[in-house]
Backbone as JSON, one array per atom type, in Angstrom:
{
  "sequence": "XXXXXXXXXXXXXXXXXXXXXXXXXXXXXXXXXXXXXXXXXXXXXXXXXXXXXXXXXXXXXXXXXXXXXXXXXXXXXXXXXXXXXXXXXXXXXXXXXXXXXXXXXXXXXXXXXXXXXXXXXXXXXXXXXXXXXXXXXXXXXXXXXXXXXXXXXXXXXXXXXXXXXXXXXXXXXXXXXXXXXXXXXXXXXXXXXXXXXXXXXXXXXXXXXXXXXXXXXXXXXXXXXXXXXXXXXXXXXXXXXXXX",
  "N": [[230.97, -9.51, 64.75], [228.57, -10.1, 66.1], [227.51, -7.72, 66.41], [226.61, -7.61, 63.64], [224.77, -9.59, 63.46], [223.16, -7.97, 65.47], [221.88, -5.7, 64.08], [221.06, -6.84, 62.41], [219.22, -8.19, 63.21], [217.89, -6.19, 64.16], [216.63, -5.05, 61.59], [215.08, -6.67, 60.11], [213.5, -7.12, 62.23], [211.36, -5.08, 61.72], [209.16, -6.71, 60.37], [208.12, -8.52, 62.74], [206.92, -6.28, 63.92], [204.97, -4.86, 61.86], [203.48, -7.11, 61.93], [201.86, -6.99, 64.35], [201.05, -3.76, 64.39], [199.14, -5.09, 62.05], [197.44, -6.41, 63.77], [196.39, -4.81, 65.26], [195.86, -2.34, 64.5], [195.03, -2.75, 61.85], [195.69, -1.66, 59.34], [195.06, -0.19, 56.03], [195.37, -0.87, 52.26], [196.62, 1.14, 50.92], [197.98, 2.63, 53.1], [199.76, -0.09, 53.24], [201.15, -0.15, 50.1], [202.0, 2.58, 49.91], [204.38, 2.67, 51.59], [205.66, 0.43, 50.37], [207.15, 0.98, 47.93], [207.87, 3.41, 48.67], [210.09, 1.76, 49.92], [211.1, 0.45, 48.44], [212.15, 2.18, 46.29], [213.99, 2.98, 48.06], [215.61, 0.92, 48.32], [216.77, 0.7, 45.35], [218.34, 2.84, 45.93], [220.52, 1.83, 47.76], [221.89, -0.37, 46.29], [222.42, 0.2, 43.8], [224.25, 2.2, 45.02], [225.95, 1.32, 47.6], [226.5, -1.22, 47.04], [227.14, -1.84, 44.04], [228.16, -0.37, 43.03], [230.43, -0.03, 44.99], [231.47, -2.9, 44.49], [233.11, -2.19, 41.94], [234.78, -1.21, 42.72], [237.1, -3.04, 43.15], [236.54, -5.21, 41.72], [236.69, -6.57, 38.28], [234.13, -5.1, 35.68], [233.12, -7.27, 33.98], [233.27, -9.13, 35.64], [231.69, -8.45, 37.78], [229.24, -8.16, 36.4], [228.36, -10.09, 35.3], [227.83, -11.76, 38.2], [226.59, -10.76, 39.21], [223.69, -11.2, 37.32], [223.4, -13.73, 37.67], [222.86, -13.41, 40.67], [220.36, -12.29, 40.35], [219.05, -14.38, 38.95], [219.39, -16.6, 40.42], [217.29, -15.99, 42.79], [214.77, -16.04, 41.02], [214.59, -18.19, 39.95], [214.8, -19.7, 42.98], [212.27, -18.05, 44.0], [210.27, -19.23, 42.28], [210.37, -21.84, 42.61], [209.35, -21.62, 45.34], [206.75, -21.01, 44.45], [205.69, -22.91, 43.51], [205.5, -24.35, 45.73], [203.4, -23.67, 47.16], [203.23, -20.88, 47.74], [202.57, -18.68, 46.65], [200.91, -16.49, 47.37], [201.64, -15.43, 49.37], [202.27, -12.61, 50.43], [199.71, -11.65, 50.05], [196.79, -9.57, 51.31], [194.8, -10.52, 51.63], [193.75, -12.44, 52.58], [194.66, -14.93, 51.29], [196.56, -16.59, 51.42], [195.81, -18.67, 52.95], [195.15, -20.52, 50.88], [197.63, -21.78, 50.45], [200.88, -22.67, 51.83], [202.33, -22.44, 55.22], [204.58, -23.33, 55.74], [206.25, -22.2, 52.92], [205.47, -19.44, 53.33], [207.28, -18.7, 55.26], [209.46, -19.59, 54.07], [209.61, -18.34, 51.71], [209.67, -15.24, 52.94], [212.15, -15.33, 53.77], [213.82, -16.02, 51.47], [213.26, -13.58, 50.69], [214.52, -11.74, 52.18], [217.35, -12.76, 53.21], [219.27, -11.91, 51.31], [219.1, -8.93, 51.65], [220.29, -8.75, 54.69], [222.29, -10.27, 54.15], [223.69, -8.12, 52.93], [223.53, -6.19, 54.38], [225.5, -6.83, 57.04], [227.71, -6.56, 55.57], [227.97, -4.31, 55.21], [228.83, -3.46, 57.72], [231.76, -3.85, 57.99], [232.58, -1.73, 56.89], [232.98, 0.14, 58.73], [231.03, 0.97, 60.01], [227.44, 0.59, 60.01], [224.98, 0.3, 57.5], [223.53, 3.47, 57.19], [221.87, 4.33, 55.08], [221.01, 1.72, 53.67], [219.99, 0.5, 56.11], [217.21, 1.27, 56.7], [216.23, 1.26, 54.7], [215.91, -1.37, 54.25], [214.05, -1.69, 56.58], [212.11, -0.24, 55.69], [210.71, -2.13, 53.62], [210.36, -4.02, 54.88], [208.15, -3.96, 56.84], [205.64, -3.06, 56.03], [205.79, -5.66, 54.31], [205.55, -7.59, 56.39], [202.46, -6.3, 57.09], [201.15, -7.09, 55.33], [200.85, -9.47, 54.9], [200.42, -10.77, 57.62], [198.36, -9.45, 57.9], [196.31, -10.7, 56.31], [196.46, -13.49, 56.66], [196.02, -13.15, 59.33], [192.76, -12.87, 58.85], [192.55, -15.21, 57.67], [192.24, -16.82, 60.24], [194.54, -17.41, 61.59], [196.26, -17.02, 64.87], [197.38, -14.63, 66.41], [199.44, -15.19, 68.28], [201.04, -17.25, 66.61], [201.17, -16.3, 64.51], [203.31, -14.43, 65.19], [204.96, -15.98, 66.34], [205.95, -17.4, 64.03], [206.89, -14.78, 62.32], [208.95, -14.43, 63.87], [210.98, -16.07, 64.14], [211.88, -15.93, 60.85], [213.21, -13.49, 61.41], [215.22, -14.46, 63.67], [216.76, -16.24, 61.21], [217.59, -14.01, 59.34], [218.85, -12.47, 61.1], [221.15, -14.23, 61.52], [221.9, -14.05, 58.76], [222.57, -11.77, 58.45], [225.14, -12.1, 60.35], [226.6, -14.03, 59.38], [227.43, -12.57, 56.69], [228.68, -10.61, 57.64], [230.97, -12.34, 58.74], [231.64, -13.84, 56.74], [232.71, -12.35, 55.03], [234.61, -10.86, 56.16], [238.27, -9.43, 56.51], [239.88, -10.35, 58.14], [238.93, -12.89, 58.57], [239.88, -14.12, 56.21], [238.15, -16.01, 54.84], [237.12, -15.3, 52.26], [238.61, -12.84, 49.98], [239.24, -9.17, 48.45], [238.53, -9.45, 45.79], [236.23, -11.58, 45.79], [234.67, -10.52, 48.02], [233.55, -8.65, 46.44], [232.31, -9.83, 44.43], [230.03, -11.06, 46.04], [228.71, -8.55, 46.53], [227.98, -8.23, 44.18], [226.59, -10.16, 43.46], [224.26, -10.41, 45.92], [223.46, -7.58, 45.23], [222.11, -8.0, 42.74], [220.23, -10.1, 43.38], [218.69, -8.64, 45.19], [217.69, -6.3, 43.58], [215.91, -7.95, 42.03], [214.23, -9.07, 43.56], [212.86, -6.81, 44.58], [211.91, -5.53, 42.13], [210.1, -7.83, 41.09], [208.55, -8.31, 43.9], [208.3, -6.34, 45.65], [207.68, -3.97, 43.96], [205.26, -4.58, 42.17], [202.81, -5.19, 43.68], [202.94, -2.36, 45.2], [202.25, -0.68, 42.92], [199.68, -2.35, 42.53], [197.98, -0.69, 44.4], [198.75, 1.67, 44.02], [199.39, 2.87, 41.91], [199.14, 5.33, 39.21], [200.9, 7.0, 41.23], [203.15, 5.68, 42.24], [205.65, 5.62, 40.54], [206.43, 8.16, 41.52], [206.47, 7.9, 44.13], [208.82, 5.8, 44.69], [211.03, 7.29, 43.38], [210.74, 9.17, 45.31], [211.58, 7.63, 47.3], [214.12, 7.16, 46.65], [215.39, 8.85, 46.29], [215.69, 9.81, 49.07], [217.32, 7.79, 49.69], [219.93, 8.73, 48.96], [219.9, 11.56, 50.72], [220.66, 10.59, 53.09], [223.08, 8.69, 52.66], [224.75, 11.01, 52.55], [224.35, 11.82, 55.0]],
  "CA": [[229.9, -10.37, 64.24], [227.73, -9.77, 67.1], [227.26, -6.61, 65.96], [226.06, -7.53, 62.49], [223.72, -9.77, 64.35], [222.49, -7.36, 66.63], [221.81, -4.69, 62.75], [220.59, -7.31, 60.66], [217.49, -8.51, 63.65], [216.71, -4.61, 63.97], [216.27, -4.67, 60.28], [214.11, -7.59, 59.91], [212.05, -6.69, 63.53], [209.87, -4.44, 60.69], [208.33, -7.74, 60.04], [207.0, -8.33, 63.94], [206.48, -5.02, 64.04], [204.08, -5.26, 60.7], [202.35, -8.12, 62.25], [201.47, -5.76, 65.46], [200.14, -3.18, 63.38], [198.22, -5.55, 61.29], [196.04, -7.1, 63.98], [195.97, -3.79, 66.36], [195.71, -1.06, 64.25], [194.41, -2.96, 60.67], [195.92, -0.25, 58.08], [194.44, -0.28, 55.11], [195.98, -1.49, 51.57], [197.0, 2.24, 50.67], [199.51, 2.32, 53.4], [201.07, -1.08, 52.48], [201.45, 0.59, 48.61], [203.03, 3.77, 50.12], [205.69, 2.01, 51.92], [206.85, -0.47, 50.21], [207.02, 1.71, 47.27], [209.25, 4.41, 48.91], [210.71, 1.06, 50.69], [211.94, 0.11, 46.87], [213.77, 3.65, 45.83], [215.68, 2.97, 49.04], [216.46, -0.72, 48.14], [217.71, 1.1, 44.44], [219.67, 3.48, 45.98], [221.21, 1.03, 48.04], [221.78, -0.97, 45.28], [223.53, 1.48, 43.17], [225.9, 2.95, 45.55], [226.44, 0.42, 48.5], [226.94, -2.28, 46.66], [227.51, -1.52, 42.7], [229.38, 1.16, 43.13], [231.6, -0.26, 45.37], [231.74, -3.75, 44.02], [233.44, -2.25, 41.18], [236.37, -0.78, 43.21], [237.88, -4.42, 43.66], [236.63, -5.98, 40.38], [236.49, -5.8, 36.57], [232.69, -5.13, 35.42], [232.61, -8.65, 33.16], [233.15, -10.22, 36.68], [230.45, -8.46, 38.37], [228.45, -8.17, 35.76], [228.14, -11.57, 35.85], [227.34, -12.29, 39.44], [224.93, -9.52, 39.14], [223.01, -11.53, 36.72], [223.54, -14.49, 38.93], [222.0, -13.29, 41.81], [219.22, -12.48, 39.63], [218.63, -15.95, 38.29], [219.05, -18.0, 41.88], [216.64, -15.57, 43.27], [214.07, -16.33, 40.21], [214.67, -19.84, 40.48], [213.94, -19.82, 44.87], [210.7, -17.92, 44.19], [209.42, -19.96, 41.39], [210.0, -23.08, 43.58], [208.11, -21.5, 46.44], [205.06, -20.71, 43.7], [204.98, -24.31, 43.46], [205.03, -25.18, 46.64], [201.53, -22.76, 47.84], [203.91, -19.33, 48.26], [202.37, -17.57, 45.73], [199.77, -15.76, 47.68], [202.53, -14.89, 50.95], [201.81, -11.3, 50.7], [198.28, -11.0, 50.2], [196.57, -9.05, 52.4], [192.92, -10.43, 51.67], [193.61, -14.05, 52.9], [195.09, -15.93, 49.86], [197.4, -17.47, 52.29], [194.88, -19.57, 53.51], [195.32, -21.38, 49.68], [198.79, -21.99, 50.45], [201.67, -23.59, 53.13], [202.62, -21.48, 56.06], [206.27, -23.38, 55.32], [206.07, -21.28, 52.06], [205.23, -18.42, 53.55], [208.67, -18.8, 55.58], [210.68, -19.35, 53.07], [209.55, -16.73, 50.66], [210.59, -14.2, 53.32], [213.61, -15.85, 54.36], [214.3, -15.58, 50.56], [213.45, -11.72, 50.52], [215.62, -11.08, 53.84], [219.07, -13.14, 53.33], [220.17, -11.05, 50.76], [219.28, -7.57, 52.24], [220.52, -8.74, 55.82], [224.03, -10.6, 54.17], [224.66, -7.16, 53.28], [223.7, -5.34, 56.13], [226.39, -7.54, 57.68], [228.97, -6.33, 55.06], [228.16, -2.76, 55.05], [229.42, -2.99, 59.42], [233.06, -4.61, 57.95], [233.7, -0.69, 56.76], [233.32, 0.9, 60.05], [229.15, 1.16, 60.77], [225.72, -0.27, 59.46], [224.85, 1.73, 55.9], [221.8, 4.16, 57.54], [220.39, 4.3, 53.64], [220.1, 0.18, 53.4], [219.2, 0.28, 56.78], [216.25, 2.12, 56.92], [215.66, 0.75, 53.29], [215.34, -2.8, 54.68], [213.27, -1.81, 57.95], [210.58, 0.39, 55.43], [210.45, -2.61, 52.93], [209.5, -5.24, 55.84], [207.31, -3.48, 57.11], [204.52, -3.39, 54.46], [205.48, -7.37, 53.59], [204.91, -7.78, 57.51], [201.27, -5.84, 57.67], [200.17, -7.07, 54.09], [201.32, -11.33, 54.79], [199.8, -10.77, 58.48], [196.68, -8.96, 57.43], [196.02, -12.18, 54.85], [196.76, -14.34, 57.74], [194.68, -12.55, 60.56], [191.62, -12.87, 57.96], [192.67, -16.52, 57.42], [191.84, -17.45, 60.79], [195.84, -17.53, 62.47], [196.31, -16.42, 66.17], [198.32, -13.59, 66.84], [201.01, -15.7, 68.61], [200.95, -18.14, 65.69], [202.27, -14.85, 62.92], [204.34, -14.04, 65.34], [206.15, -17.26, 66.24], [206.2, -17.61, 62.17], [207.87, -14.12, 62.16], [210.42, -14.5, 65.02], [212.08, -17.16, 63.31], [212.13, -15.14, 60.01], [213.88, -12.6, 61.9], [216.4, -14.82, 63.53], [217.86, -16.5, 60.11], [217.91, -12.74, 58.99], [220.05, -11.72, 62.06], [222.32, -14.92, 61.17], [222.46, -13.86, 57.77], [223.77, -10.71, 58.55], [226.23, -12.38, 61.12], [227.35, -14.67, 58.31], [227.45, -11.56, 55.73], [230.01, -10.23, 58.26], [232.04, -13.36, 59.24], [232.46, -14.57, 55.34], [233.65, -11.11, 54.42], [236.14, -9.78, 57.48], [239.02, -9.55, 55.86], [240.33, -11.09, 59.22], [238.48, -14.5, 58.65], [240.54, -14.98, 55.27], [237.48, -16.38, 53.65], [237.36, -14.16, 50.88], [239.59, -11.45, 49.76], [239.13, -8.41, 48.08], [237.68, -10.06, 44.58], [235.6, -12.55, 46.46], [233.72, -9.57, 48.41], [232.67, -7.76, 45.49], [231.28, -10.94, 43.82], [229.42, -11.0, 46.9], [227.99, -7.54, 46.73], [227.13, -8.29, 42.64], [225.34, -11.38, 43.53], [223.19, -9.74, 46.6], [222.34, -6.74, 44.42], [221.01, -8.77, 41.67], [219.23, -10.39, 43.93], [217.91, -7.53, 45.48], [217.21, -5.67, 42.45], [214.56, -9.06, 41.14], [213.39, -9.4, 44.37], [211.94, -5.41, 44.8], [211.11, -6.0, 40.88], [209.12, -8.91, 41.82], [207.63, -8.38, 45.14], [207.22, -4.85, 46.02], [206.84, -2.61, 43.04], [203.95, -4.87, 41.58], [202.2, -4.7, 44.97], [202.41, -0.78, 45.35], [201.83, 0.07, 41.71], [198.45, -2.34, 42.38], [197.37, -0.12, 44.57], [199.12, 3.38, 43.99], [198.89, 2.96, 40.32], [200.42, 6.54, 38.49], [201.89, 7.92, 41.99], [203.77, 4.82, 42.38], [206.8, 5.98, 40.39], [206.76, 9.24, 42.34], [206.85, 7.5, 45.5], [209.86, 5.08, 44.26], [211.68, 8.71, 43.37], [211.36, 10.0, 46.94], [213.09, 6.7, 47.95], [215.6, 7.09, 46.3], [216.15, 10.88, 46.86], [215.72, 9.68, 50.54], [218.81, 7.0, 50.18], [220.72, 9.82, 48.99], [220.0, 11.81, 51.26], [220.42, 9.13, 54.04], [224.01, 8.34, 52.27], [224.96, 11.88, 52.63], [224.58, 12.25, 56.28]],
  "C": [[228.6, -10.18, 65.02], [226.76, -8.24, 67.06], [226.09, -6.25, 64.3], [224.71, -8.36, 63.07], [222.44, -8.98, 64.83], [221.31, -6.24, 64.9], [220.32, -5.39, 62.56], [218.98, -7.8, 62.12], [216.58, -7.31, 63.96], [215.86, -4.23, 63.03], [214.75, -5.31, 59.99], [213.32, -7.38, 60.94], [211.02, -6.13, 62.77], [209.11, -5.14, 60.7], [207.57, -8.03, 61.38], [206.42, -7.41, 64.19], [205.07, -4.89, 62.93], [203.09, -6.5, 61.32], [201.55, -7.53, 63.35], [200.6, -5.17, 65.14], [198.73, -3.62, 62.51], [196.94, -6.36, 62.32], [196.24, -6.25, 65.48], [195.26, -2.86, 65.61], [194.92, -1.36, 62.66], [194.79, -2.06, 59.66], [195.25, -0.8, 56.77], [195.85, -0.38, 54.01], [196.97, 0.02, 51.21], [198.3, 2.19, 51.57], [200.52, 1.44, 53.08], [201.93, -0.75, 51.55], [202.36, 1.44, 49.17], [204.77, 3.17, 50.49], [206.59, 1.18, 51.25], [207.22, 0.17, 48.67], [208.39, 3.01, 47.46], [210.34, 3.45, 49.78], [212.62, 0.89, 49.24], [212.63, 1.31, 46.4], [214.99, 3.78, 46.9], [215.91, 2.01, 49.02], [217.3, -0.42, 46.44], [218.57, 1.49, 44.61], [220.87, 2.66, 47.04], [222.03, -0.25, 47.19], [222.8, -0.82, 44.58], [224.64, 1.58, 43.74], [226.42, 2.12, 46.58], [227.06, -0.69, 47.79], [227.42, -2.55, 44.88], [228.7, -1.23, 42.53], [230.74, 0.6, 43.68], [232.33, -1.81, 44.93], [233.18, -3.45, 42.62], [234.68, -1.44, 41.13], [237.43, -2.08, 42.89], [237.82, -5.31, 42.23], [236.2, -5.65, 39.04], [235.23, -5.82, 36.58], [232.4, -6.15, 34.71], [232.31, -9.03, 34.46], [232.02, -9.93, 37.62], [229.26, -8.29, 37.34], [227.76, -9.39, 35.86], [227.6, -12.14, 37.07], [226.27, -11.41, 39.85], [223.69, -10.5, 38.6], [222.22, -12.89, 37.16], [222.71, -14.34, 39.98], [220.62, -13.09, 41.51], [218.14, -13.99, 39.62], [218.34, -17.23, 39.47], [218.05, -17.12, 42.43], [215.1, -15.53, 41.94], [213.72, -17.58, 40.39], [214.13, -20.39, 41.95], [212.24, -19.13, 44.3], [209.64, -18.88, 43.56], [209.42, -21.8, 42.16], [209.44, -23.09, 44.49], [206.39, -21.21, 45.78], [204.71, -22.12, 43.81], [204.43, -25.03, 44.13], [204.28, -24.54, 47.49], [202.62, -21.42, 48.15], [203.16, -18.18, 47.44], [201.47, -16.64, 46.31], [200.46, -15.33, 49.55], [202.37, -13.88, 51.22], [200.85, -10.6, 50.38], [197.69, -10.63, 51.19], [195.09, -9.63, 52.61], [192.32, -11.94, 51.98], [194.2, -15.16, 51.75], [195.91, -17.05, 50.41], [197.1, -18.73, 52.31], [194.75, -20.85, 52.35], [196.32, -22.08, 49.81], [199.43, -22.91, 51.36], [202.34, -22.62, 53.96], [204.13, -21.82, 55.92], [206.62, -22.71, 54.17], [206.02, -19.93, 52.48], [206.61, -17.68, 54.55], [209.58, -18.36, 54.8], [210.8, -18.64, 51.99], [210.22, -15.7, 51.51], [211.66, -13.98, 54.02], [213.88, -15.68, 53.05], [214.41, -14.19, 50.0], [214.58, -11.49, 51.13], [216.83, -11.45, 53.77], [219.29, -12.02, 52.25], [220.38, -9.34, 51.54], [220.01, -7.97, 53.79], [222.19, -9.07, 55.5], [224.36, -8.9, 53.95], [224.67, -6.42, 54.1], [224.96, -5.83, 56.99], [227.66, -7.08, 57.22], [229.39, -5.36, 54.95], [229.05, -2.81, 56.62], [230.89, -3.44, 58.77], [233.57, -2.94, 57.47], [233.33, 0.34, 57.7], [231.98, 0.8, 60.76], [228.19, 1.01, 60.09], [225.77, 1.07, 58.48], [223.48, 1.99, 56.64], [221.0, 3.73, 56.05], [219.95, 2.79, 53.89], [219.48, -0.17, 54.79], [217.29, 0.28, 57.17], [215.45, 1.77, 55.57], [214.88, -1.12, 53.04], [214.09, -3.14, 55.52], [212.08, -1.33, 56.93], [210.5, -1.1, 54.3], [209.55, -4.49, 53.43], [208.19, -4.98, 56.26], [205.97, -3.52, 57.05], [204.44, -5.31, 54.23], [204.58, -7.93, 55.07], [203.32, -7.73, 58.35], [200.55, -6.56, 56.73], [199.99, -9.09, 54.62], [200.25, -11.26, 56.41], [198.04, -10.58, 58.2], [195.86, -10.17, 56.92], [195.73, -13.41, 56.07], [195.54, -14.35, 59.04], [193.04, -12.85, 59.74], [191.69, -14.61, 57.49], [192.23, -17.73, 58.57], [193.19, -17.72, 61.89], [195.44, -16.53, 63.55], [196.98, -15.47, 65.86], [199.91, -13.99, 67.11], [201.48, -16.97, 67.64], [202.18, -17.18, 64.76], [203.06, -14.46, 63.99], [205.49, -14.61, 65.6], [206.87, -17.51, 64.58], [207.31, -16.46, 62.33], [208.8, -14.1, 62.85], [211.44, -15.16, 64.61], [212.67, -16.61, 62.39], [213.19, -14.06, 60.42], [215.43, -13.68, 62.67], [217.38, -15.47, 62.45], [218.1, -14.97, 59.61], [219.21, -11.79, 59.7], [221.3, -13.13, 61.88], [223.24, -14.73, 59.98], [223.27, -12.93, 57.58], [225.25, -10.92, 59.05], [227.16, -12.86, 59.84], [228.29, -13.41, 56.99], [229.09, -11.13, 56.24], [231.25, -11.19, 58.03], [232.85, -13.91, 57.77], [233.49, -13.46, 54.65], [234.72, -10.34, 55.03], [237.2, -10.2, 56.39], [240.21, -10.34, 56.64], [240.03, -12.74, 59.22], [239.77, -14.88, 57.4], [239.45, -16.08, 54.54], [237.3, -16.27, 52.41], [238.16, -13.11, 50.84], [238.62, -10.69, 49.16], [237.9, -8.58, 46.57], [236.35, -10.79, 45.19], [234.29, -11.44, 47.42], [233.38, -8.91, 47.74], [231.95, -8.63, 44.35], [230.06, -11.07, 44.68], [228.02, -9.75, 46.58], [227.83, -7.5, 45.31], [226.33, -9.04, 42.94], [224.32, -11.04, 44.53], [222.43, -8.25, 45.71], [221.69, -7.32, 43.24], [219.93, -9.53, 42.29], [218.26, -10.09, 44.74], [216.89, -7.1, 44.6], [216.05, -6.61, 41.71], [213.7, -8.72, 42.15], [212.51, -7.54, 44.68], [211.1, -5.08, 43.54], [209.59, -6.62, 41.3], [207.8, -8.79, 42.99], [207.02, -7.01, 45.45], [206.85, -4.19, 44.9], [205.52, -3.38, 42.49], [202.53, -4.48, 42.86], [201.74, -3.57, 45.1], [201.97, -0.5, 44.42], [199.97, -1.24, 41.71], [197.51, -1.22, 42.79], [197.49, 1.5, 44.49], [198.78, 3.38, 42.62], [200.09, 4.63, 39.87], [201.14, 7.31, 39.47], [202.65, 6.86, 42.28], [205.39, 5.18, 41.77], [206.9, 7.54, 41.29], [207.22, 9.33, 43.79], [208.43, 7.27, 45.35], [210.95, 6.42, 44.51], [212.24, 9.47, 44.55], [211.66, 8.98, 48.13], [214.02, 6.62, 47.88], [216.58, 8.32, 46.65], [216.09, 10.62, 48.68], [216.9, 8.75, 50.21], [219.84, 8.14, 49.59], [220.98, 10.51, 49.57], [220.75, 11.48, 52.85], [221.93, 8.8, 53.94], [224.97, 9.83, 52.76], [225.29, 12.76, 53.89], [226.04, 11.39, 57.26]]
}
């Protein structure tokens, strides 16, 4: 468990790391686009084969189909209750924030991060952290980290303000992973075999909205027609990535 822990706050660190960047080095909107862009073909191919794929060793496809659709729908439902309550402008880079509630701005990326971190937690239960979703989680923070900071830094927040905000973000992320682990060992007796591949339908559906949703609109503002080309050599990178 300690272990999934230790994964899932490497994963999510992108996000302090992104706040760093954003009020040392200022990147411009172009990088944000790139990244989270080739962040999203490695949150597909993780998607696909980590958790699809294998979901559908253990159970019939009605049953994940279903919790696929599921994870969808509660992750539709969380965002649209954070639009209400000032979130809608969490990963603007140009200050929009400043419209909003910094408790919003929390819990939007505490609602990005539990799902990618529970499974980071579930990928360590078959021997070692998945490199593709790893590396698919760390480039997809990254970008939310420089673009939500950037917005922030231009809003008038300290430095140690976005980063107290993100530290926190990062520890429910490293719990979620813990949890990811602890509900799924096959040693706890929480869930069996069925019960962990409902799991890994309902986090990829809720993956799969949330990179919908959040990143590809984002990059394709500012990449526009290389935006699917990027996506492409994310995905040919979690393949690759899977492969090693």
């Amino acid at each position: 468990m300690l272990n999934a822990f230790f994964w899932g706050a490497i994963a999510s660190g992108s996000l302090l790391a992104g706040a760093i960047l954003a009020y040392t080095l200022k990147p411009g909107p172009r990088v944000n686009a790139f990244v989270l862009a080739v962040g999203a073909g490695l949150l597909l191919g993780s998607v696909a084969y980590d958790l699809l794929e294998d979901a559908l060793k253990s159970a019939a496809l009605p049953l994940v189909t279903l919790w696929f659709f599921l994870g969808s729908a509660v992750f539709i439902l969380g965002d649209w209750l954070l639009v209400r309550s000032g979130g809608q402008g969490r990963k603007n880079p140009e200050g929009a924030q400043a419209d909003g509630s910094s408790k919003a701005i929390v819990m939007g990326s505490v609602l990005d991060g539990i799902p990618e971190s529970f499974v980071l937690g579930l990928t360590i239960l078959q021997g070692s952290v998945s490199l593709p979703l790893l590396v698919a989680i760390s480039l997809s923070n990254l970008p939310e980290g420089m673009s939500s900071s950037s917005g922030l830094r231009q809003s008038g927040w300290s430095f140690s303000r976005v980063a107290g905000m993100w530290s926190l973000v990062v520890l429910v992320s490293a719990c979620a992973a813990a949890a990811g682990y602890l509900m799924l060992d096959p040693g706890s007796g929480l869930i069996g075999p069925a019960g962990k591949s409902v799991a890994q339908a309902f986090a990829a559906g809720a993956l799969l909205t949330m990179l919908t949703d959040t990143m590809l609109p984002e990059a394709f503002r500012v990449e526009r027609r290389y935006t699917g080309g990027l996506v492409t050599l994310g995905f040919a990178a979690s393949l690759g990535l899977a492969a090693l």
